[in-house]
PDB file of C-alpha atoms in Angstrom:
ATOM      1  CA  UNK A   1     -20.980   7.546  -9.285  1.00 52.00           C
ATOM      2  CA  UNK A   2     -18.917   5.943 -12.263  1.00 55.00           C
ATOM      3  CA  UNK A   3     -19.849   2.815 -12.739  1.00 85.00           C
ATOM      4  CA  UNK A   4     -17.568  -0.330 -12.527  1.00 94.00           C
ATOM      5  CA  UNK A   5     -16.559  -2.964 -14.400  1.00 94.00           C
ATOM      6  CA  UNK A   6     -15.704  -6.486 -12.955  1.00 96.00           C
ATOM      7  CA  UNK A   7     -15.931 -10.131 -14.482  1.00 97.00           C
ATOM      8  CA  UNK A   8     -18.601 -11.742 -13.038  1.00 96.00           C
ATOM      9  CA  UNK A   9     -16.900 -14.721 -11.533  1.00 97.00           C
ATOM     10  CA  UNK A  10     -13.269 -16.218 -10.814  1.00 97.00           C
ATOM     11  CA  UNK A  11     -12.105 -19.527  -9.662  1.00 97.00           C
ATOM     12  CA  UNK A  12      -8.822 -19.727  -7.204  1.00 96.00           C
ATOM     13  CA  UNK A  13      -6.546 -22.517  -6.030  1.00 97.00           C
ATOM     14  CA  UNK A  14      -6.303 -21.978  -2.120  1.00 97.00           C
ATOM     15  CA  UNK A  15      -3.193 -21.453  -0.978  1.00 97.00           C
ATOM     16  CA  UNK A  16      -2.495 -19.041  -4.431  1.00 97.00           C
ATOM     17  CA  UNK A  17      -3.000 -15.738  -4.723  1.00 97.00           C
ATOM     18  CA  UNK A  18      -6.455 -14.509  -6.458  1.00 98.00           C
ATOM     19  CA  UNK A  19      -5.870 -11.209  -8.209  1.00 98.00           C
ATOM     20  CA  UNK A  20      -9.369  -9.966  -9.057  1.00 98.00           C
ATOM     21  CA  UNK A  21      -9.474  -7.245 -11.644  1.00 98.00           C
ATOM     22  CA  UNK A  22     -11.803  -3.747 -11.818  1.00 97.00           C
ATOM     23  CA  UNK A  23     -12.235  -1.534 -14.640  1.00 96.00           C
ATOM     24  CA  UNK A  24     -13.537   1.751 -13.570  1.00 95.00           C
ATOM     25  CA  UNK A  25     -12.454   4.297 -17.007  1.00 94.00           C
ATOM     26  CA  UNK A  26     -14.805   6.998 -15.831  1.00 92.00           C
ATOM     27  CA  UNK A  27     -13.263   7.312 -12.562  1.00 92.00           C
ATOM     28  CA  UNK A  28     -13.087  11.190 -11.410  1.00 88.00           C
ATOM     29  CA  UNK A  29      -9.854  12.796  -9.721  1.00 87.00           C
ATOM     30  CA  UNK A  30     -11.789  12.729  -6.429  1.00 82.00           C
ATOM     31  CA  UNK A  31     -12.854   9.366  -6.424  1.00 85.00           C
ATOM     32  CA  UNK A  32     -11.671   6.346  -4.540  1.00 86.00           C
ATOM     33  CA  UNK A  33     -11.398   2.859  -5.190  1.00 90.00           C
ATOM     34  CA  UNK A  34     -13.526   1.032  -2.622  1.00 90.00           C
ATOM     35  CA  UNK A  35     -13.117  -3.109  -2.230  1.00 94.00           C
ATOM     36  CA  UNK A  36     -15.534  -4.840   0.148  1.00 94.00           C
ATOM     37  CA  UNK A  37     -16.409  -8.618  -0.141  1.00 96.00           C
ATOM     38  CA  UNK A  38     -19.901 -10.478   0.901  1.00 96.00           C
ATOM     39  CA  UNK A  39     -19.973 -13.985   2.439  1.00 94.00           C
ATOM     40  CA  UNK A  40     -23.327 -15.423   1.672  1.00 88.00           C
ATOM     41  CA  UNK A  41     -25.588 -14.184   3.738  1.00 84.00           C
ATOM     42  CA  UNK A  42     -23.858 -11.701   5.378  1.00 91.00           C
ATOM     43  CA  UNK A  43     -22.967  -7.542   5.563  1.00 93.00           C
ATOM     44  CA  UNK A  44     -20.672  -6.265   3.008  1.00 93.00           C
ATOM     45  CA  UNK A  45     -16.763  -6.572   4.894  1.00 91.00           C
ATOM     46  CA  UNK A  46     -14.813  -3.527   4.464  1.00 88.00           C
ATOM     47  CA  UNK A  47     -11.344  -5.038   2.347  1.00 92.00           C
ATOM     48  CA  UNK A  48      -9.342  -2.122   1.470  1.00 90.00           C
ATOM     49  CA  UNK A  49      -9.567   1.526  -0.678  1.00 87.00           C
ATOM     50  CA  UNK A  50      -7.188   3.657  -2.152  1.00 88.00           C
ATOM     51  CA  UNK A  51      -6.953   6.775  -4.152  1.00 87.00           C
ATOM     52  CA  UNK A  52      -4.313   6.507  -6.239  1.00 90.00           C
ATOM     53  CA  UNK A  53      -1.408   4.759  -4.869  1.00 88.00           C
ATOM     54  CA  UNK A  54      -0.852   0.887  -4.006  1.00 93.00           C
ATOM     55  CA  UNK A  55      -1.979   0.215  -0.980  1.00 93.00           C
ATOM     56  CA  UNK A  56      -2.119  -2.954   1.717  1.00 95.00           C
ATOM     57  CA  UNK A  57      -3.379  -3.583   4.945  1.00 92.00           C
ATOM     58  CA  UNK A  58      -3.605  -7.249   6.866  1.00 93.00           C
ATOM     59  CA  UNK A  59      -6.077  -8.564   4.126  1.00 93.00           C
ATOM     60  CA  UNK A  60      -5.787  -7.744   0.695  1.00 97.00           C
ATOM     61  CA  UNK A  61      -3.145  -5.533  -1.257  1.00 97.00           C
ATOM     62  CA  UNK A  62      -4.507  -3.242  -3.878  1.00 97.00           C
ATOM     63  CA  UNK A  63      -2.870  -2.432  -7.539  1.00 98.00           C
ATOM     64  CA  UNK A  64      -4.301   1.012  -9.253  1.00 97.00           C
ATOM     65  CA  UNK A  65      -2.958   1.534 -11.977  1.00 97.00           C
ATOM     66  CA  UNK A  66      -1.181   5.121 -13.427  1.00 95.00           C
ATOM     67  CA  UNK A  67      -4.393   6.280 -15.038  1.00 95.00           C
ATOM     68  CA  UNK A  68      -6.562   5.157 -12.607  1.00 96.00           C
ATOM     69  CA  UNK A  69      -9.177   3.562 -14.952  1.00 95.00           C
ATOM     70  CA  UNK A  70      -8.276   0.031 -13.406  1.00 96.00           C
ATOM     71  CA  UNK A  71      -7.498  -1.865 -10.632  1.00 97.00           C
ATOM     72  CA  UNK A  72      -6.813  -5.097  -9.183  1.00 98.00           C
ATOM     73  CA  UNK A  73      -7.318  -6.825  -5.586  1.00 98.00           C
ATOM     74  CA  UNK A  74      -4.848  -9.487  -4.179  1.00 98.00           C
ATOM     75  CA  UNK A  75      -5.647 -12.020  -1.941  1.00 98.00           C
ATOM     76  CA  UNK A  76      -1.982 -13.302  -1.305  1.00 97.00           C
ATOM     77  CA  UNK A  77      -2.969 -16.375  -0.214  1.00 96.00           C
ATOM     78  CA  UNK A  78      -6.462 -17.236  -0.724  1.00 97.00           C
ATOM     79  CA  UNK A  79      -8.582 -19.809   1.296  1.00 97.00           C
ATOM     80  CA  UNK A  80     -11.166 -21.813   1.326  1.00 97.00           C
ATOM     81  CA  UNK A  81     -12.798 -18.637   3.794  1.00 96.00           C
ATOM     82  CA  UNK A  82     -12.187 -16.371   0.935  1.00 97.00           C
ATOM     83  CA  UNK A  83     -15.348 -17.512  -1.201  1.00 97.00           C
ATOM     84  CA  UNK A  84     -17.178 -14.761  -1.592  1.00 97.00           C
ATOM     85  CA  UNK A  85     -18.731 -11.889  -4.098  1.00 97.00           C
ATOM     86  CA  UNK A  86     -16.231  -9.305  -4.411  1.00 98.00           C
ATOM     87  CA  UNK A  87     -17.056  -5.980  -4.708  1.00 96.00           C
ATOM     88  CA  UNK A  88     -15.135  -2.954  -6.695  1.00 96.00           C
ATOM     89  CA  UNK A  89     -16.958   0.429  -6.142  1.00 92.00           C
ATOM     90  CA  UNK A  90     -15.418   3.626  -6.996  1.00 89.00           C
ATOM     91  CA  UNK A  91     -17.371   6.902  -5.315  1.00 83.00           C
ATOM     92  CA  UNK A  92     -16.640  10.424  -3.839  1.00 77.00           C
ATOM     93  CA  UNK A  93     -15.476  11.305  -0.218  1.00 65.00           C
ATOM     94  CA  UNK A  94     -16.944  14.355   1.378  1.00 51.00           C
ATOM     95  CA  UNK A  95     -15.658  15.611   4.527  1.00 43.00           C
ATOM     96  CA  UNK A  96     -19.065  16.574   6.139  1.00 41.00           C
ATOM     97  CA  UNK A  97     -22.863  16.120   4.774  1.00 42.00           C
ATOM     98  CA  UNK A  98     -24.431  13.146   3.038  1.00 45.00           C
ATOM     99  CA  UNK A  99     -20.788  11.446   2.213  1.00 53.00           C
ATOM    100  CA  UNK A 100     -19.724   9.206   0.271  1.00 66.00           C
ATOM    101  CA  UNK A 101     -22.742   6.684  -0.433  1.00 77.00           C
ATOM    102  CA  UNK A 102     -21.601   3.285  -2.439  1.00 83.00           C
ATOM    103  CA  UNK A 103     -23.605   1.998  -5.045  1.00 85.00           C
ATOM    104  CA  UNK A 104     -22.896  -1.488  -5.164  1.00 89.00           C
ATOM    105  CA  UNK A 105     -22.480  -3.450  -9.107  1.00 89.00           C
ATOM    106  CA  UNK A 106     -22.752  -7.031  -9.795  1.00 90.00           C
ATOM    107  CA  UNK A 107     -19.382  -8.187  -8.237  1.00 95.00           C
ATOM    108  CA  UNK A 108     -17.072 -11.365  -8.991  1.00 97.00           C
ATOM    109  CA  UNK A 109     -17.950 -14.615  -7.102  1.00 97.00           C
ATOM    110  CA  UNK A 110     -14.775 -15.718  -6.246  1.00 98.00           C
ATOM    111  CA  UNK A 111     -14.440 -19.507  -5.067  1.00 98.00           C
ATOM    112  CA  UNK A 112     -11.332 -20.880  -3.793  1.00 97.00           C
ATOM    113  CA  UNK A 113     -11.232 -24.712  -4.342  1.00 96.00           C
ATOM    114  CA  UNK A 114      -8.847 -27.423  -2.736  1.00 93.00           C
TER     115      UNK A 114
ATOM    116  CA  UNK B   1     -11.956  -3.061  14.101  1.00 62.00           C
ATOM    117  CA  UNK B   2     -14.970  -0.881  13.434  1.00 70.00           C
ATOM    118  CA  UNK B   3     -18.270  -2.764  14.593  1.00 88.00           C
ATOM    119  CA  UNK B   4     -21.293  -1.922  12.952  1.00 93.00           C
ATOM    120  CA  UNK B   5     -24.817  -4.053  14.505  1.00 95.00           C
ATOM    121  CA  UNK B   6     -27.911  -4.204  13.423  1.00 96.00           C
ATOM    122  CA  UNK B   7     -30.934  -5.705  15.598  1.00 96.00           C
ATOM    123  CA  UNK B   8     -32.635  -7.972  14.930  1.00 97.00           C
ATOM    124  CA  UNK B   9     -31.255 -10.458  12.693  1.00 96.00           C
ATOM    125  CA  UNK B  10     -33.986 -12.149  12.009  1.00 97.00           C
ATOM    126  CA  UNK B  11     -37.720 -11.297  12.125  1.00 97.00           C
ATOM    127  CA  UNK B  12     -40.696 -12.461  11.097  1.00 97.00           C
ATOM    128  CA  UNK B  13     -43.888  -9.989  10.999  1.00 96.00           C
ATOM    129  CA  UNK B  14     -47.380 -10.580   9.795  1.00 97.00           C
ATOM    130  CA  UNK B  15     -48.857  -8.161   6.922  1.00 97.00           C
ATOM    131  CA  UNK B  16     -49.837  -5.470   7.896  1.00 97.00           C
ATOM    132  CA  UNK B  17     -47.756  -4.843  10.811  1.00 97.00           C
ATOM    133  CA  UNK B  18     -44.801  -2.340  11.211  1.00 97.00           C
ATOM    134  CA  UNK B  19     -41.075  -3.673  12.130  1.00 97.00           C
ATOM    135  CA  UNK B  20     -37.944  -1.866  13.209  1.00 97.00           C
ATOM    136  CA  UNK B  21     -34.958  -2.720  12.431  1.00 97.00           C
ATOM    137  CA  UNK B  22     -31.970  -0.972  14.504  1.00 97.00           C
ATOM    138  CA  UNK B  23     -28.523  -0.182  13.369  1.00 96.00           C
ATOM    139  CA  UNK B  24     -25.525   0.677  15.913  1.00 95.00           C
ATOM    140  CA  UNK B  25     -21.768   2.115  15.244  1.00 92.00           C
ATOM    141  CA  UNK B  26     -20.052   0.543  18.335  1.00 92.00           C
ATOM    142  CA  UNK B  27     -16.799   2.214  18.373  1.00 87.00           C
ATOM    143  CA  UNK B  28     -16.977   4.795  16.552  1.00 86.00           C
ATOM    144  CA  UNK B  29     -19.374   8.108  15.587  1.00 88.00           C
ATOM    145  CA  UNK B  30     -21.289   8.565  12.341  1.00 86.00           C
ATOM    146  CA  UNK B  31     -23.007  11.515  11.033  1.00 81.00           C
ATOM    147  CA  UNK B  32     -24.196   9.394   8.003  1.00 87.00           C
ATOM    148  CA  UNK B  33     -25.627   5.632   7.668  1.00 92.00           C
ATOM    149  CA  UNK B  34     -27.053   3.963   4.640  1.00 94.00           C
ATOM    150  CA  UNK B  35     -29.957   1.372   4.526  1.00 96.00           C
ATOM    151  CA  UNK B  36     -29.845  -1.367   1.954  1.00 96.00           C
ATOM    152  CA  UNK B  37     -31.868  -4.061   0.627  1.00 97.00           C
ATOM    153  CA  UNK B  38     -30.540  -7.199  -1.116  1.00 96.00           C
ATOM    154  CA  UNK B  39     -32.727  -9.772  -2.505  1.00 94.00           C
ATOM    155  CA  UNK B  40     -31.683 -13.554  -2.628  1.00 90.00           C
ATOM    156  CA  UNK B  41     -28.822 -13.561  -5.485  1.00 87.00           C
ATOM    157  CA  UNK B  42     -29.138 -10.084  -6.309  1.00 91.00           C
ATOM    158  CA  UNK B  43     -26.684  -6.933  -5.754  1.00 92.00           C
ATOM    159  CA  UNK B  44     -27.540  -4.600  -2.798  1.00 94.00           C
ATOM    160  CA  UNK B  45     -29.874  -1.356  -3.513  1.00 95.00           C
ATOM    161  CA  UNK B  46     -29.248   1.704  -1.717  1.00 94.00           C
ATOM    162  CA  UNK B  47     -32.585   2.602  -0.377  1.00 96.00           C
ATOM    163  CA  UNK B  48     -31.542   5.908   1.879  1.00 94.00           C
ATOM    164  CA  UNK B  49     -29.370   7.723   3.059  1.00 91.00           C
ATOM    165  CA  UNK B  50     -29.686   9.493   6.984  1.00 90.00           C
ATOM    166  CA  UNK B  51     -28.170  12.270   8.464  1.00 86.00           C
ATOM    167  CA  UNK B  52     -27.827  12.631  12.108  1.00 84.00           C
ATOM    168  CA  UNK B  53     -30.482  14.977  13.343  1.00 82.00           C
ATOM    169  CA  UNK B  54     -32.086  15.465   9.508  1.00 85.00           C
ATOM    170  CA  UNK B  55     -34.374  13.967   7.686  1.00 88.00           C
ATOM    171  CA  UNK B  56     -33.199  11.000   5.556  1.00 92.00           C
ATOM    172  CA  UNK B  57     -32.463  11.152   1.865  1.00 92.00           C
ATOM    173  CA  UNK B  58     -34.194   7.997   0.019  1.00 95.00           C
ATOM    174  CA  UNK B  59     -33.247   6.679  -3.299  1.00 94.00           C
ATOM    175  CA  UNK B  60     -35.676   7.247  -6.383  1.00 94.00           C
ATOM    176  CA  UNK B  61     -38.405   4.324  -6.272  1.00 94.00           C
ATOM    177  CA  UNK B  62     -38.218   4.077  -2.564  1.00 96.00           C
ATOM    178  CA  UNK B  63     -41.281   5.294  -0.581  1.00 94.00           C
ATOM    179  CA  UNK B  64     -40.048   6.878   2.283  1.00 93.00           C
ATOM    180  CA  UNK B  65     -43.589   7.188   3.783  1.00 95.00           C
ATOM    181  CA  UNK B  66     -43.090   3.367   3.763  1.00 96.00           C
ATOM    182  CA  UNK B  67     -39.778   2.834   4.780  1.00 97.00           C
ATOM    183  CA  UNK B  68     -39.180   5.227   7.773  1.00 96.00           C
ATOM    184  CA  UNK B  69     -35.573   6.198   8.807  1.00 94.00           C
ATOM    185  CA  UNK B  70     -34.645   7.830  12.144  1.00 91.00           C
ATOM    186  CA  UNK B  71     -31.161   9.188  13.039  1.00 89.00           C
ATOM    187  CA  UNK B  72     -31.585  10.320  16.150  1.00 84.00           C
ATOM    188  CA  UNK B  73     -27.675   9.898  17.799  1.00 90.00           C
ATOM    189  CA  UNK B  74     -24.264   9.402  16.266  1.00 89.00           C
ATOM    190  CA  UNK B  75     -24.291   6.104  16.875  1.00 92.00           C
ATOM    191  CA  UNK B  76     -27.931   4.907  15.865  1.00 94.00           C
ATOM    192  CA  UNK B  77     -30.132   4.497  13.078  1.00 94.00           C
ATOM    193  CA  UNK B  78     -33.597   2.707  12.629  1.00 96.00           C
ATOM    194  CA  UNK B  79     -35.351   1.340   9.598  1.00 97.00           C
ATOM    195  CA  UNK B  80     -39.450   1.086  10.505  1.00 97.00           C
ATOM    196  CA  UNK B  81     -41.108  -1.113   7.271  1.00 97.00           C
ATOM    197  CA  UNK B  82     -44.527   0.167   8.342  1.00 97.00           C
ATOM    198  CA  UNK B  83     -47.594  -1.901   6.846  1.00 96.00           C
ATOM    199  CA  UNK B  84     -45.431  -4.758   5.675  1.00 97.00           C
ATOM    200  CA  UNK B  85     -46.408  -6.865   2.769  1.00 96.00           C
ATOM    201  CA  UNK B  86     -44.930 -10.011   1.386  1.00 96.00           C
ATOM    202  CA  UNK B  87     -42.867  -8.385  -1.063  1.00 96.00           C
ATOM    203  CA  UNK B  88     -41.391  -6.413   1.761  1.00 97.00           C
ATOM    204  CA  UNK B  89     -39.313 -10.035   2.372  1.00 97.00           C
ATOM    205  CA  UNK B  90     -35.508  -8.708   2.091  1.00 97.00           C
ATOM    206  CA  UNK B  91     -32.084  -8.486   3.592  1.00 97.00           C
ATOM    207  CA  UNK B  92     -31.828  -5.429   4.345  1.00 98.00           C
ATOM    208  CA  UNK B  93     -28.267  -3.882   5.853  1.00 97.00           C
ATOM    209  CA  UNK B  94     -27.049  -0.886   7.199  1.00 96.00           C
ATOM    210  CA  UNK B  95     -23.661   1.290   6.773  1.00 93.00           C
ATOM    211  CA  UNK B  96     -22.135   3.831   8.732  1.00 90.00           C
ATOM    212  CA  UNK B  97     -19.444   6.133   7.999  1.00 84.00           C
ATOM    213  CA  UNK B  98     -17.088   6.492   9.754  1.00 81.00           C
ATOM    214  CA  UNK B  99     -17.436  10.292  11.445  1.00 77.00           C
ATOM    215  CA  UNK B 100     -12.780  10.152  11.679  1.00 74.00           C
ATOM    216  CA  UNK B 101     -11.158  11.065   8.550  1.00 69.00           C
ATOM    217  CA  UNK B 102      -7.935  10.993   7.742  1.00 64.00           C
ATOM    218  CA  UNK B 103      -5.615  11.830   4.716  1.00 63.00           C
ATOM    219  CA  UNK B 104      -5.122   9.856   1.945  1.00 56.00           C
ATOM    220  CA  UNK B 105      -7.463   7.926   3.219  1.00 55.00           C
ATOM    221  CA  UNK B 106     -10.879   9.625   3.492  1.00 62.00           C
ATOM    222  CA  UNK B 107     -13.949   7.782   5.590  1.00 71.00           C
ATOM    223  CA  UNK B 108     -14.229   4.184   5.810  1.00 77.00           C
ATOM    224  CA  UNK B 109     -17.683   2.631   5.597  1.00 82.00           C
ATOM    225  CA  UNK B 110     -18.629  -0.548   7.711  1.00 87.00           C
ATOM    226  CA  UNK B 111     -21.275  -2.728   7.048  1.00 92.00           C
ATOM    227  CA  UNK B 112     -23.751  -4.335   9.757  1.00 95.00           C
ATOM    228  CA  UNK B 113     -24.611  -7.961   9.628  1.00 94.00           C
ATOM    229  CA  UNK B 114     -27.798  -7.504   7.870  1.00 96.00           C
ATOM    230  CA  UNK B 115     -31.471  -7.899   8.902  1.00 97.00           C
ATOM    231  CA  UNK B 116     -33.905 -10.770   7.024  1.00 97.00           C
ATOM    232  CA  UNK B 117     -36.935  -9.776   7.149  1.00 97.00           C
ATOM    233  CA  UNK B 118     -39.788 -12.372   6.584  1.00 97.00           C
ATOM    234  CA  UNK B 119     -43.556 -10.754   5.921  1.00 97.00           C
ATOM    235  CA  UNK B 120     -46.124 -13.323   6.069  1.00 97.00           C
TER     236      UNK B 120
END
């Protein structure tokens, strides 16, 4: 899988938006951009993933850029509920078989303060 | 939205002893689920991947005489940490894929709670 790039922790205002950024220059044409966030002591939560244009659902919006060797997640308006180690993983779909598997980096703690 | 549970928990276990940890799609069908294993402030490690009705694939540095996976429906796989030790002590989670695809989009994968294991 390429490997991923992300800074390894952010600070927010809650009520702002958080953009959280992902550098992933060894992406492949049939790789996707996978975003999933971990509250302490939980499972991974499924955000978002795109292959190469924007895309947004109910939670987060996500930014990939022309080239595809970076992206960024938005949190429109992040809360205090929001704290969490944010995950970027890039990795291969397959339609049948062993699948994509996602090999999970270092991530950016993200904590949204008052 | 997609519900992925794992049972139990918690659990505690002596040394020595085997414990299974189960791992359920609720609404949906997967032909694939991952096992993971996070230790306190690190990043999760894939340990395996299983295949419904095959024999699991495990990551390099994983014992898989150890760490037994079974994938016996579309909807359930188990983890058995036979002859725990100590250093067994993890968090250990589960994934399934999504079986629906769609395009554009590909397969989601959905994470289960997570398991914390506790050898003594």
């Amino acid at each position: 899988d390429a490997k991923t790039t992300q800074p390894p922790s952010m600070d927010c205002a809650e009520g702002r938006a958080a953009n959280l950024p992902c550098n992933h220059s060894t992406i492949s044409g049939n790789e996707y951009v996978y975003w999933y966030r971990q509250i302490h002591s939980q499972g991974p939560q499924y955000i978002i993933h795109g292959l190469k244009n924007n895309e947004t659902n109910e939670m987060a919006s996500l930014i990939i850029t022309e080239d595809r060797k970076s992206s960024t997640l938005i949190l429109p308006h992040a809360t205090l509920r929001d704290t969490a180690v944010y995950y970027c993983i890039v990795s291969p779909f397959m339609f049948t078989g062993g699948g994509n598997k996602l090999t999970f980096g270092t991530g950016t703690q993200l904590k949204v303060e008052l | 939205g997609a519900v992925v549970s794992q049972h139990p928990s918690r659990v505690i276990c002596k040394s020595g002893t085997s414990v299974k940890i189960e791992c359920r799609s609720l609404d949906f069908q997967a032909t694939t689920m991952f096992w993971y294993r996070q230790f306190p402030k690190q990043s999760l490690m894939l340990m395996a991947t299983s295949n419904e009705g095959s024999k699991a694939t495990y990551e390099q540095g994983v014992e898989k005489d150890k760490f037994l996976i079974n994938h016996a429906s579309l909807t359930l796989s188990t983890l058995t940490v036979t002859s725990a030790h100590p250093e067994d002590s993890s968090f250990y989670i589960c994934s399934a894929r999504d079986l629906q695809w769609s395009p554009g989009s590909g397969n989601t994968i959905y994470f289960g709670e997570g398991s914390w294991l506790t050898v003594v």
